CSV table of C-alpha atoms and ligand atoms in Angstrom, one decimal:
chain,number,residue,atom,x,y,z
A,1,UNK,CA,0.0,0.0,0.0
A,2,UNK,CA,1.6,3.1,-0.7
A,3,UNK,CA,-0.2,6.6,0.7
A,4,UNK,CA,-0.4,9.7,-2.4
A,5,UNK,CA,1.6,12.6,-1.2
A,6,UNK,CA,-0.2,15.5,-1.9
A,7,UNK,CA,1.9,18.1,-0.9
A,8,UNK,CA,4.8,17.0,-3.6
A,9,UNK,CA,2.2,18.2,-6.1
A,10,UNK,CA,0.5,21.4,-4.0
A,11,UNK,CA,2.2,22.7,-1.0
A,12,UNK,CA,-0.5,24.9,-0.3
A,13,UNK,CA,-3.7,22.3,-0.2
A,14,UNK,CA,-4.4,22.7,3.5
A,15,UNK,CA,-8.0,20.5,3.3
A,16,UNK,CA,-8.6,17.4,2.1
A,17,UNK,CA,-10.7,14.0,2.0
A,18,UNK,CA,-8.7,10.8,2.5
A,19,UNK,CA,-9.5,7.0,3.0
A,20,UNK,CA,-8.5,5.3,6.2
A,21,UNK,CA,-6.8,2.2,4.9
A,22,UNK,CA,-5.2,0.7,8.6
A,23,UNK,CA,-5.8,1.8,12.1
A,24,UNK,CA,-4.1,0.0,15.0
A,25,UNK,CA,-3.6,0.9,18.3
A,26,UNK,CA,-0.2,2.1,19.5
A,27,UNK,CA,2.0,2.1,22.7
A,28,UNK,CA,3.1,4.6,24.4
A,29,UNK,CA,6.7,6.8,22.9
A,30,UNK,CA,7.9,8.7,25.7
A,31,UNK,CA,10.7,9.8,23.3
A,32,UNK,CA,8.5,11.6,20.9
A,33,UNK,CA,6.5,13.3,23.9
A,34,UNK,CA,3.3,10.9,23.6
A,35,UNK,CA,2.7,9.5,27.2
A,36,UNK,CA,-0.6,7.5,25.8
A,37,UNK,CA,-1.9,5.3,24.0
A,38,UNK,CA,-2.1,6.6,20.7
A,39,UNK,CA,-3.9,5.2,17.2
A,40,UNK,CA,-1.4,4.7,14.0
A,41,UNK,CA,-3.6,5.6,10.8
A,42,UNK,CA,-2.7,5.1,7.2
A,43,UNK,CA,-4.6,6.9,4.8
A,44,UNK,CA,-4.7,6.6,0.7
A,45,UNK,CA,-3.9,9.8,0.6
A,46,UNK,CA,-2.1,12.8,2.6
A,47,UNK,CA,-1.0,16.6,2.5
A,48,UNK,CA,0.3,16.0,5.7
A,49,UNK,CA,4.0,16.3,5.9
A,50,UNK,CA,6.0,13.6,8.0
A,51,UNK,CA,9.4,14.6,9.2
A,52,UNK,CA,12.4,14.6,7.2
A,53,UNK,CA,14.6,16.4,5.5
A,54,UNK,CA,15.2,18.3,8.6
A,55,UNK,CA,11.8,19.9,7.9
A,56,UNK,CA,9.4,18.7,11.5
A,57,UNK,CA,6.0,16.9,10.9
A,58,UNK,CA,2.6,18.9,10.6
A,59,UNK,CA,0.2,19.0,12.8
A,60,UNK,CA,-4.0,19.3,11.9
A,61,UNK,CA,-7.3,17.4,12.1
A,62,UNK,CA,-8.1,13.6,10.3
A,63,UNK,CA,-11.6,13.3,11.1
A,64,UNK,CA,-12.5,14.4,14.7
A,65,UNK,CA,-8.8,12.9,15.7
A,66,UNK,CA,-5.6,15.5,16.3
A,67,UNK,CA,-2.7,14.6,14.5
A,68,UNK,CA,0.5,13.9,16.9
A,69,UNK,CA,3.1,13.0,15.0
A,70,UNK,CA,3.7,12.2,11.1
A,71,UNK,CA,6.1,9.4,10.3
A,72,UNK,CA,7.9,8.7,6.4
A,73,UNK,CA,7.8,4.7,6.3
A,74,UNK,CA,8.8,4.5,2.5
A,75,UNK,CA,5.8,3.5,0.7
A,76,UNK,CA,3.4,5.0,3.9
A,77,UNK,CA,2.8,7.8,5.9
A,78,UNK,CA,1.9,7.1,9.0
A,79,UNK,CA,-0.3,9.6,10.9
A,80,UNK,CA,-0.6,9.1,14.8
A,81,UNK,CA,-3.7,10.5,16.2
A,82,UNK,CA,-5.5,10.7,19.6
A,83,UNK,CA,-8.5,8.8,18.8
A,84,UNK,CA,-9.6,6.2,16.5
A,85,UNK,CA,-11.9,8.4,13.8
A,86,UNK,CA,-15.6,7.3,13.3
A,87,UNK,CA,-16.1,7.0,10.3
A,88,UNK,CA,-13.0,5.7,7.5
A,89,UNK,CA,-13.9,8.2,5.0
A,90,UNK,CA,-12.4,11.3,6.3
A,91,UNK,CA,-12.1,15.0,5.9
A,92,UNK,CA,-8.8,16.3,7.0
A,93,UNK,CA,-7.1,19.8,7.7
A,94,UNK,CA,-3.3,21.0,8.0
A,95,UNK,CA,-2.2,23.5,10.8
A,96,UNK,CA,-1.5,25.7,8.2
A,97,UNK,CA,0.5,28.3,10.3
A,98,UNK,CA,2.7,25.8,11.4
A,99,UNK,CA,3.4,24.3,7.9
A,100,UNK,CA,4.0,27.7,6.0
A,101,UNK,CA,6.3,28.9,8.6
A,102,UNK,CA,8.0,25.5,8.1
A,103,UNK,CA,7.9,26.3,3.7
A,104,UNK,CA,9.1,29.7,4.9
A,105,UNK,CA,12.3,28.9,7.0
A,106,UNK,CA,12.6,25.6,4.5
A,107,UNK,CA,12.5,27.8,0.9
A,108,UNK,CA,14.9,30.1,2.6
A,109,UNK,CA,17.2,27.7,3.6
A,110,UNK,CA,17.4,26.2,0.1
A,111,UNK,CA,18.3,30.0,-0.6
A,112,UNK,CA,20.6,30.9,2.0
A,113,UNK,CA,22.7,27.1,1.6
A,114,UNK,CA,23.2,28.4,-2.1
A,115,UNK,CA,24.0,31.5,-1.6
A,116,UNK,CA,27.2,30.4,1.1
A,117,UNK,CA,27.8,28.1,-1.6
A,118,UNK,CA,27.7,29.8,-5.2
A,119,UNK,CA,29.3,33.3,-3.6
A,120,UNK,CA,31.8,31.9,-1.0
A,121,UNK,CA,32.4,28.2,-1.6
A,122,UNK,CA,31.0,26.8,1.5
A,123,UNK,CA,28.6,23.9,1.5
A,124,UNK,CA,25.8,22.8,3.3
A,125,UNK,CA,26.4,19.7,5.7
A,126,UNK,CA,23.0,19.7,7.5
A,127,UNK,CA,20.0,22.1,7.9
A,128,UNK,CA,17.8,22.1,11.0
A,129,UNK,CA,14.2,23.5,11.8
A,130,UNK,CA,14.0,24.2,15.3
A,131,UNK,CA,10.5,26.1,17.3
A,132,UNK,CA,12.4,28.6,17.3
A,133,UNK,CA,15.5,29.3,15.1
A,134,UNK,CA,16.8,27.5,12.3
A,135,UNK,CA,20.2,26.3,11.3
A,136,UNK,CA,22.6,25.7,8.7
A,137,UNK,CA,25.9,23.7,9.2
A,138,UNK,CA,28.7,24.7,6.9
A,139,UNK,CA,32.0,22.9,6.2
A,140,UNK,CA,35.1,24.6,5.6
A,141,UNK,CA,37.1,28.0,6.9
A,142,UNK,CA,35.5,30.2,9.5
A,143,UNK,CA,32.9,32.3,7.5
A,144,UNK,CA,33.5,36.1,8.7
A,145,UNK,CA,31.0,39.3,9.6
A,146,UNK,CA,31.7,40.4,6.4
A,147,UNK,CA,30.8,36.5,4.5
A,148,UNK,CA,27.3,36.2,6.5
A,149,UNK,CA,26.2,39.7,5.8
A,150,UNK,CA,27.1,39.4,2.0
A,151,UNK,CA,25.3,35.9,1.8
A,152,UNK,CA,22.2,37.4,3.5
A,153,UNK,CA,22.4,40.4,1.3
A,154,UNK,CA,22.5,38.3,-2.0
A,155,UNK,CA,19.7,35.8,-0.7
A,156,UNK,CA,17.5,38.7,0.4
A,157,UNK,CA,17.9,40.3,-2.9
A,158,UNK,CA,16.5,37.2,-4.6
A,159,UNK,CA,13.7,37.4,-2.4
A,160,UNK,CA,12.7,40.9,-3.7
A,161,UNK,CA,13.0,40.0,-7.2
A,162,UNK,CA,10.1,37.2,-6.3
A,163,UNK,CA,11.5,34.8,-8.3
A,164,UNK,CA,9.5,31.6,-9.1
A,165,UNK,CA,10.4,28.4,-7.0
A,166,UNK,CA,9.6,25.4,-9.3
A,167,UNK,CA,9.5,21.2,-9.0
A,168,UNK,CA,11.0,19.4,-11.4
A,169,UNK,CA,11.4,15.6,-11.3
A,170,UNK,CA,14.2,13.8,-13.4
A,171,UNK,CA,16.2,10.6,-12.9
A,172,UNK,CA,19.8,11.5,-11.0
A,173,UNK,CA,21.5,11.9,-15.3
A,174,UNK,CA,18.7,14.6,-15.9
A,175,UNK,CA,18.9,16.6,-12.9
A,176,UNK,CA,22.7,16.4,-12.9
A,177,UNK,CA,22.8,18.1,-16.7
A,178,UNK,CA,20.3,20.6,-15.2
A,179,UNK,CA,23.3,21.4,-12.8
A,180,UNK,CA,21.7,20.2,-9.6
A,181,UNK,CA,23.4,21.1,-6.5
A,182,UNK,CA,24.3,17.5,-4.8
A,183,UNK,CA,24.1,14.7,-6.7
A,184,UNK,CA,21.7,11.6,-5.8
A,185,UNK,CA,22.8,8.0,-6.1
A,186,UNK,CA,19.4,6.6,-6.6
A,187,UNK,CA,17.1,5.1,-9.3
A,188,UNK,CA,14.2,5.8,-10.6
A,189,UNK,CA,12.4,9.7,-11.0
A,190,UNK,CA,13.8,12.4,-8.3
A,191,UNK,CA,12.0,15.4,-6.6
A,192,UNK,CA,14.3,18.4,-7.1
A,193,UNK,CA,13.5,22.2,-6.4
A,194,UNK,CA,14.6,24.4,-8.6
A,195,UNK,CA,14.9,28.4,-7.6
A,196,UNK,CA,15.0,29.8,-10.8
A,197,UNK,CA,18.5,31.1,-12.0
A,198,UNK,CA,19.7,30.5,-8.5
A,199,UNK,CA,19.7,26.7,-6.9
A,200,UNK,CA,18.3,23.9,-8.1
A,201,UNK,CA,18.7,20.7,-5.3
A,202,UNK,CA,17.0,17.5,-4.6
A,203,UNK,CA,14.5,17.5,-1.7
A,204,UNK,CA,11.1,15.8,-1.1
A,205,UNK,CA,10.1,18.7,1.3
A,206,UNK,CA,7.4,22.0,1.5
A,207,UNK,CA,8.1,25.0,-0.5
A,208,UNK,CA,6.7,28.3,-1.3
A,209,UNK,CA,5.6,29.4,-4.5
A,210,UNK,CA,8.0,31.8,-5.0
A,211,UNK,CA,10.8,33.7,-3.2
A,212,UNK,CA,8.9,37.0,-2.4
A,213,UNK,CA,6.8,34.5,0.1
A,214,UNK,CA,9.8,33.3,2.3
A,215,UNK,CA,9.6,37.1,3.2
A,216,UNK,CA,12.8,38.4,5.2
A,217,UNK,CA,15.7,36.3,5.5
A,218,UNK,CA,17.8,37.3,9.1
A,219,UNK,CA,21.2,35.8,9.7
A,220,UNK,CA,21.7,35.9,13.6
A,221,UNK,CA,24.8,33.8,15.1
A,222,UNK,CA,27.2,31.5,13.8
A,223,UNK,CA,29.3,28.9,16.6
A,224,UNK,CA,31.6,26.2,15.8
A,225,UNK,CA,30.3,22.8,16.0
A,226,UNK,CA,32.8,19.7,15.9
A,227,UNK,CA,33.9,20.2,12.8
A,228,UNK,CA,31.3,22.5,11.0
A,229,UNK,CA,30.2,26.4,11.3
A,230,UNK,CA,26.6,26.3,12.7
A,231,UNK,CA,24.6,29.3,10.8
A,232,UNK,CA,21.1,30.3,13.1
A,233,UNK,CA,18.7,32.2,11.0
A,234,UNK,CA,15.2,33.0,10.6
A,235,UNK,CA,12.9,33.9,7.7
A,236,UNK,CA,9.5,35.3,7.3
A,237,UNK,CA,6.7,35.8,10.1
A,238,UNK,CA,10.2,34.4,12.2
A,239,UNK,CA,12.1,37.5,11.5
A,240,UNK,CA,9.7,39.8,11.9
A,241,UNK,CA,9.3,38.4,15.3
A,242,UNK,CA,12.4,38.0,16.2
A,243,UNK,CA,13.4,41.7,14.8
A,244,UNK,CA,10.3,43.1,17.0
A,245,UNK,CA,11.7,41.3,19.9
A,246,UNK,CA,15.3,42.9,19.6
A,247,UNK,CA,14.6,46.6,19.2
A,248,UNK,CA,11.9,45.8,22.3
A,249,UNK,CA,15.3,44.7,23.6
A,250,UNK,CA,17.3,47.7,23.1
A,251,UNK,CA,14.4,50.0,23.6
A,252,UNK,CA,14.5,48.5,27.4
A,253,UNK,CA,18.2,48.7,27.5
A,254,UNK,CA,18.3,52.2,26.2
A,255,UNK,CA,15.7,53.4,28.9
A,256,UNK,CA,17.4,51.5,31.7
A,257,UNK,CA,20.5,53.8,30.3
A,258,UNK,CA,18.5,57.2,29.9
A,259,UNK,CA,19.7,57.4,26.2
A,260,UNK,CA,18.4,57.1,23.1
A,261,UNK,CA,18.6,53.2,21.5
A,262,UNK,CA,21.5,54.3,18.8
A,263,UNK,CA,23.3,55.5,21.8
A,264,UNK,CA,23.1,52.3,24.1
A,265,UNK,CA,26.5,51.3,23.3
A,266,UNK,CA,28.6,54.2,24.2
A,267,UNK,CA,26.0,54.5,27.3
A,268,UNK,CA,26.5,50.9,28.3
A,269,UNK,CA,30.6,51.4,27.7
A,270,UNK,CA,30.6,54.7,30.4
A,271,UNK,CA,28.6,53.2,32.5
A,272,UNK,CA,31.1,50.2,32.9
A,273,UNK,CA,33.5,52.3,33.1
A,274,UNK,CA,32.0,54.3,36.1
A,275,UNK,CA,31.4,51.3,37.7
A,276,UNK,CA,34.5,50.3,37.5
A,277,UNK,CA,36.2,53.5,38.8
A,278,UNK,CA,33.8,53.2,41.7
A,279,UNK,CA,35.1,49.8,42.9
A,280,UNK,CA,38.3,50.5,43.0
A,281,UNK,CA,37.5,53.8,44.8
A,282,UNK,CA,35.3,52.0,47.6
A,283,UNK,CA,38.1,49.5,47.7
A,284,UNK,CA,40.6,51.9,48.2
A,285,UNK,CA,38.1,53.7,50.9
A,286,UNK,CA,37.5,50.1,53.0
A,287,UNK,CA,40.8,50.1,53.3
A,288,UNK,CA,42.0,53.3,54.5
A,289,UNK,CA,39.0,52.9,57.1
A,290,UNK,CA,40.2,49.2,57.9
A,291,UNK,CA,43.3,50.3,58.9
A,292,UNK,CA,42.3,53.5,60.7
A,293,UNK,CA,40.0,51.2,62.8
A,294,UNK,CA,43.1,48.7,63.5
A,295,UNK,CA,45.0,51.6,64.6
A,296,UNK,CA,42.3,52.7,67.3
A,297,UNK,CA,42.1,49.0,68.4
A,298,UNK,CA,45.5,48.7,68.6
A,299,UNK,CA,45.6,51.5,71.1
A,300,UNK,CA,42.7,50.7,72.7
A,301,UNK,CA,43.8,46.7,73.4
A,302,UNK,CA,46.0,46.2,76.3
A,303,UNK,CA,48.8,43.3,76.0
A,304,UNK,CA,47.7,40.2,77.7
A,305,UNK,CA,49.7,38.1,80.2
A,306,UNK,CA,51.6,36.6,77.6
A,307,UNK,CA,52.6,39.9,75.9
A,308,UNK,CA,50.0,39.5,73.0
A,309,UNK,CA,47.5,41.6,72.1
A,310,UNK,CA,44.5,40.1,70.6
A,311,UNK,CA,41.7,41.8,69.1
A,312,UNK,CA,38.3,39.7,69.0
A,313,UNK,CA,35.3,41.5,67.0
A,314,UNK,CA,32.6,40.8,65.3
A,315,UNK,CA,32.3,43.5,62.4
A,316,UNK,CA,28.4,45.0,61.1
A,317,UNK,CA,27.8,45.7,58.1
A,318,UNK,CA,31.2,45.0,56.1
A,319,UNK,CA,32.3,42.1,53.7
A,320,UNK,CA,35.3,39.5,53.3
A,321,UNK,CA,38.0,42.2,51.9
A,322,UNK,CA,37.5,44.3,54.7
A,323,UNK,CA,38.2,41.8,57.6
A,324,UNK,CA,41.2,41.1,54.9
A,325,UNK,CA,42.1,44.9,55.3
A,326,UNK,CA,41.7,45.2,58.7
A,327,UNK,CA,43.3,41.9,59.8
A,328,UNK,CA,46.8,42.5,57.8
A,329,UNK,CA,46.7,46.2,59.3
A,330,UNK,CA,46.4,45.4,63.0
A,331,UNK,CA,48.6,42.1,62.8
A,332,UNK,CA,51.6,44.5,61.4
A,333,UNK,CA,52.4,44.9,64.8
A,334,UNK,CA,54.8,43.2,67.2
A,335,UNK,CA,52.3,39.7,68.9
A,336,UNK,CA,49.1,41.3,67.7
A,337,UNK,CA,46.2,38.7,67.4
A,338,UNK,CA,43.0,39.6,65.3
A,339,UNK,CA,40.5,36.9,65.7
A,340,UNK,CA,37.5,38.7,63.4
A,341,UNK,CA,34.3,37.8,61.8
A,342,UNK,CA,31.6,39.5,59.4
A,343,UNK,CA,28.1,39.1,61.0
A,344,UNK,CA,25.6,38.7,57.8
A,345,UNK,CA,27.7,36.3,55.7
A,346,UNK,CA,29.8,34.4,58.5
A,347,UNK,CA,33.3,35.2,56.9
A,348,UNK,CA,35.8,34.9,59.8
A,349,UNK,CA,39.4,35.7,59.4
A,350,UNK,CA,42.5,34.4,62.4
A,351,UNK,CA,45.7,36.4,62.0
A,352,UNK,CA,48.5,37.0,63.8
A,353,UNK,CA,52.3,38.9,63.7
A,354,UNK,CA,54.4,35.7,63.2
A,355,UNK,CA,56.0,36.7,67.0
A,356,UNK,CA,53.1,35.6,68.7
A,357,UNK,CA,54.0,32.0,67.6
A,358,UNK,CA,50.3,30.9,67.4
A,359,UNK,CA,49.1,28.2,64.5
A,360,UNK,CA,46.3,30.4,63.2
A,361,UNK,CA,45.5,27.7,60.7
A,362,UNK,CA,45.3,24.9,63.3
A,363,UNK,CA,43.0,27.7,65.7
A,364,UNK,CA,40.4,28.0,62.5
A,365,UNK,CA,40.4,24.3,62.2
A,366,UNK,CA,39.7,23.5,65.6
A,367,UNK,CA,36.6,26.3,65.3
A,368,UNK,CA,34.9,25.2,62.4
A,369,UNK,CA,34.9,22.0,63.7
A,370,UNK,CA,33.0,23.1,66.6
A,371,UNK,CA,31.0,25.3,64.8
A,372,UNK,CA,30.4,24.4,61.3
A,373,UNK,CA,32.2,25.5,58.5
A,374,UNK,CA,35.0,25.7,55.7
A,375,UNK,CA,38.0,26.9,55.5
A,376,UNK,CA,42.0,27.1,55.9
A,377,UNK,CA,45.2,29.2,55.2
A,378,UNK,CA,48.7,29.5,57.1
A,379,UNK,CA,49.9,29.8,60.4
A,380,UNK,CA,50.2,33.3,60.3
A,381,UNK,CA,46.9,33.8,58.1
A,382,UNK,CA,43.4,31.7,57.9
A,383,UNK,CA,40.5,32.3,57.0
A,384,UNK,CA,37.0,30.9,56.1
A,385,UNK,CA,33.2,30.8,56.3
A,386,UNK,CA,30.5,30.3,59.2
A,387,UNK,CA,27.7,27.5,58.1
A,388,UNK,CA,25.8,29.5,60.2
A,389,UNK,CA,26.7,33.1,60.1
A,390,UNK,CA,24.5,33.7,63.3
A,391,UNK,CA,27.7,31.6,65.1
A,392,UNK,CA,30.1,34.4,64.2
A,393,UNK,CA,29.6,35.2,68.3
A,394,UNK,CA,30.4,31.9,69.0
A,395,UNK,CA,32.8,31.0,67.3
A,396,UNK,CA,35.0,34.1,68.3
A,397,UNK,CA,34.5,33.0,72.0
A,398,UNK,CA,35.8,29.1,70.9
A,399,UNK,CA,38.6,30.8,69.5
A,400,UNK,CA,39.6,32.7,72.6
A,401,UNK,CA,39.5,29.3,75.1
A,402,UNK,CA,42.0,27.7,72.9
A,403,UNK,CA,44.8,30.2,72.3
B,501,ZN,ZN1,13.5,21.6,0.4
């Protein structure tokens, strides 16, 4: 039994009657996203399109049964749906949004893959239509700005010229005098597309009519892939979407930046560059203040019985690189200790002038262990980070019994 394929003779039939020749009930295929069971129908005759080619299945009506999926099994296509239909003789639709955005992204692909080809050499390994974005594998050198814009240019220019978009069938000697693009090794009559006076190819897929209906053709990104240069592009009702969507983009971006959207990048570039200056002035601040706070503790913190003096505080308010600051600062002087911790995120930080002979690394250690927590450094310097920043009290007071 082999089903008609309609849409190799009309792309643009979106209704039609069919016969239901098989219906079976099907398992499960959690692969393909259907969790139930589903029914597998074969009709006499289709528009639907199964996927290949790169091009995805369609989706639409047989009966009073959704389509799910549409599978290419040679001679048959088979549909699955969500129900068994009533009757066999049935009266089918095509999503038809779905499938001309599909002949949309697919047409211009046929375009764009000839236009890297004829004008810069590169060929097409493998083309893929995603929901969103399609893509376009190339093989050879890294294409540059300058190559993608120029092939975009050229394709779009065939596009307003509306030039017709033809199929002509021919066994693989015909099509190759016609000067098809990549020759077939297979019997019998082929399917080729033919762009007139730009590609001509093989493909059993969904086309438009003719170029001015692909509508824009937008080359976005291009990444390396193993071996290949992976092209993203859109065409059509795509890249007027996708266009809308990036000046909504920079119209955000420009207001978040008070300046005008041709502006944003210069904007975005100062305000870096404030930023920037900023940190290294608060930086610069903490640390002046760190060390003007050490100096008051330092007068203000009596020598113990052993001769050290050692500082125990938990700071408000201040972050890692301050305790840093502050530490190094009040541990310049002769068997200072600074046992010191940051309230809200639990840094703590043991340091010590190397004459107070204390293991500072060994002192954390034993902490955390009580306390809960990570960290490590030197004798002279360790520091690391409360579980529970609420201990910071605590764990200052376990570091105080044990020097
Ligand atoms: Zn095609």
């Amino acid at each position: 039994m082999t089903t008609r394929r309609l849409y190799y003779d009309d792309a643009f039939e979106k209704e039609f009657t069919a016969r239901v020749m098989h219906c079976e009930v099907l398992p499960p295929d959690v692969n393909a996203g259907i969790t139930g069971s589903v029914w597998g129908l074969i009709l006499d005759r289709t528009a639907c399109y199964p996927t290949s080619g790169g091009q995805p299945h369609d989706l639409g009506k047989i009966g009073d049964a959704n389509v799910l999926d549409v599978r290419d099994e040679g001679d048959e296509i088979l549909h699955l749906v969500d129900r068994k239909p009533s009757d066999p003789e049935v009266n089918c639709c095509i999503n038809w949004p779905r499938r001309f955005d599909h002949m949309q992204q697919h047409t211009g692909q046929h375009l764009l893959s000839a236009m890297f080809q004829e004008r810069f050499g590169l060929p097409t390994d493998s083309f893929h239509l995603g929901t969103e974005i399609c893509t376009i594998d190339l093989h050879g050198p890294e294409p540059s700005a300058e190559f993608l814009e120029g092939a975009e240019r050229a394709a779009n220019q065939v596009v307003f010229e509306d030039r017709p978009v033809n199929v002509r069938y021919g066994t693989a000697d015909q099509l190759s005098q016609l000067g098809v693009r990549k020759e077939v090794n297979r019997d019998g009559i082929l399917r080729a597309i033919e762009i007139e006076a730009a590609d001509l190819q093989p493909c059993g897929g969904t086309h438009v009519r003719r170029t001015g209906q692909i509508g824009m053709i937008l080359v976005r990104r291009c990444t390396k892939v193993r071996q290949d240069w992976r092209v993203e592009f859109v065409c059509g009702g795509r890249a007027e979407r996708v266009a809308r969507h990036d000046f909504q983009l920079l119209r955000q971006t420009a207001e978040k930046l008070s300046c005008a959207p041709e502006d944003i990048v210069t904007a975005a570039s100062r305000a870096l560059t404030e930023r920037d200056a900023n940190f290294k002035n608060l930086r610069a601040l903490q640390q002046r203040l760190a060390e003007a706070e050490a100096t008051l503790a330092l007068q203000t913190t009596p020598p113990g019985a052993s001769g050290s003096r050692v500082v125990s505080r938990v700071f408000e308010s201040v972050s890692g690189d301050y305790l840093g600051f502050f530490g190094t600062a009040f541990t310049k002087s002769e068997k200072a200790i600074a046992l010191i911790a940051a309230a809200e995120d639990g840094h703590v930080l043991f340091a010590q002038h190397s004459s107070a002979g204390k293991d500072m690394n060994a002192l954390l250690k034993q902490v955390l262990e009580r306390v809960g927590g990570k960290g490590g450094g030197t004798r002279d310097f360790a520091r690391g980070k409360l579980t529970d920043p609420s201990k910071a009290p605590q764990a200052l007071d376990v570091a105080l019994s044990f020097l």
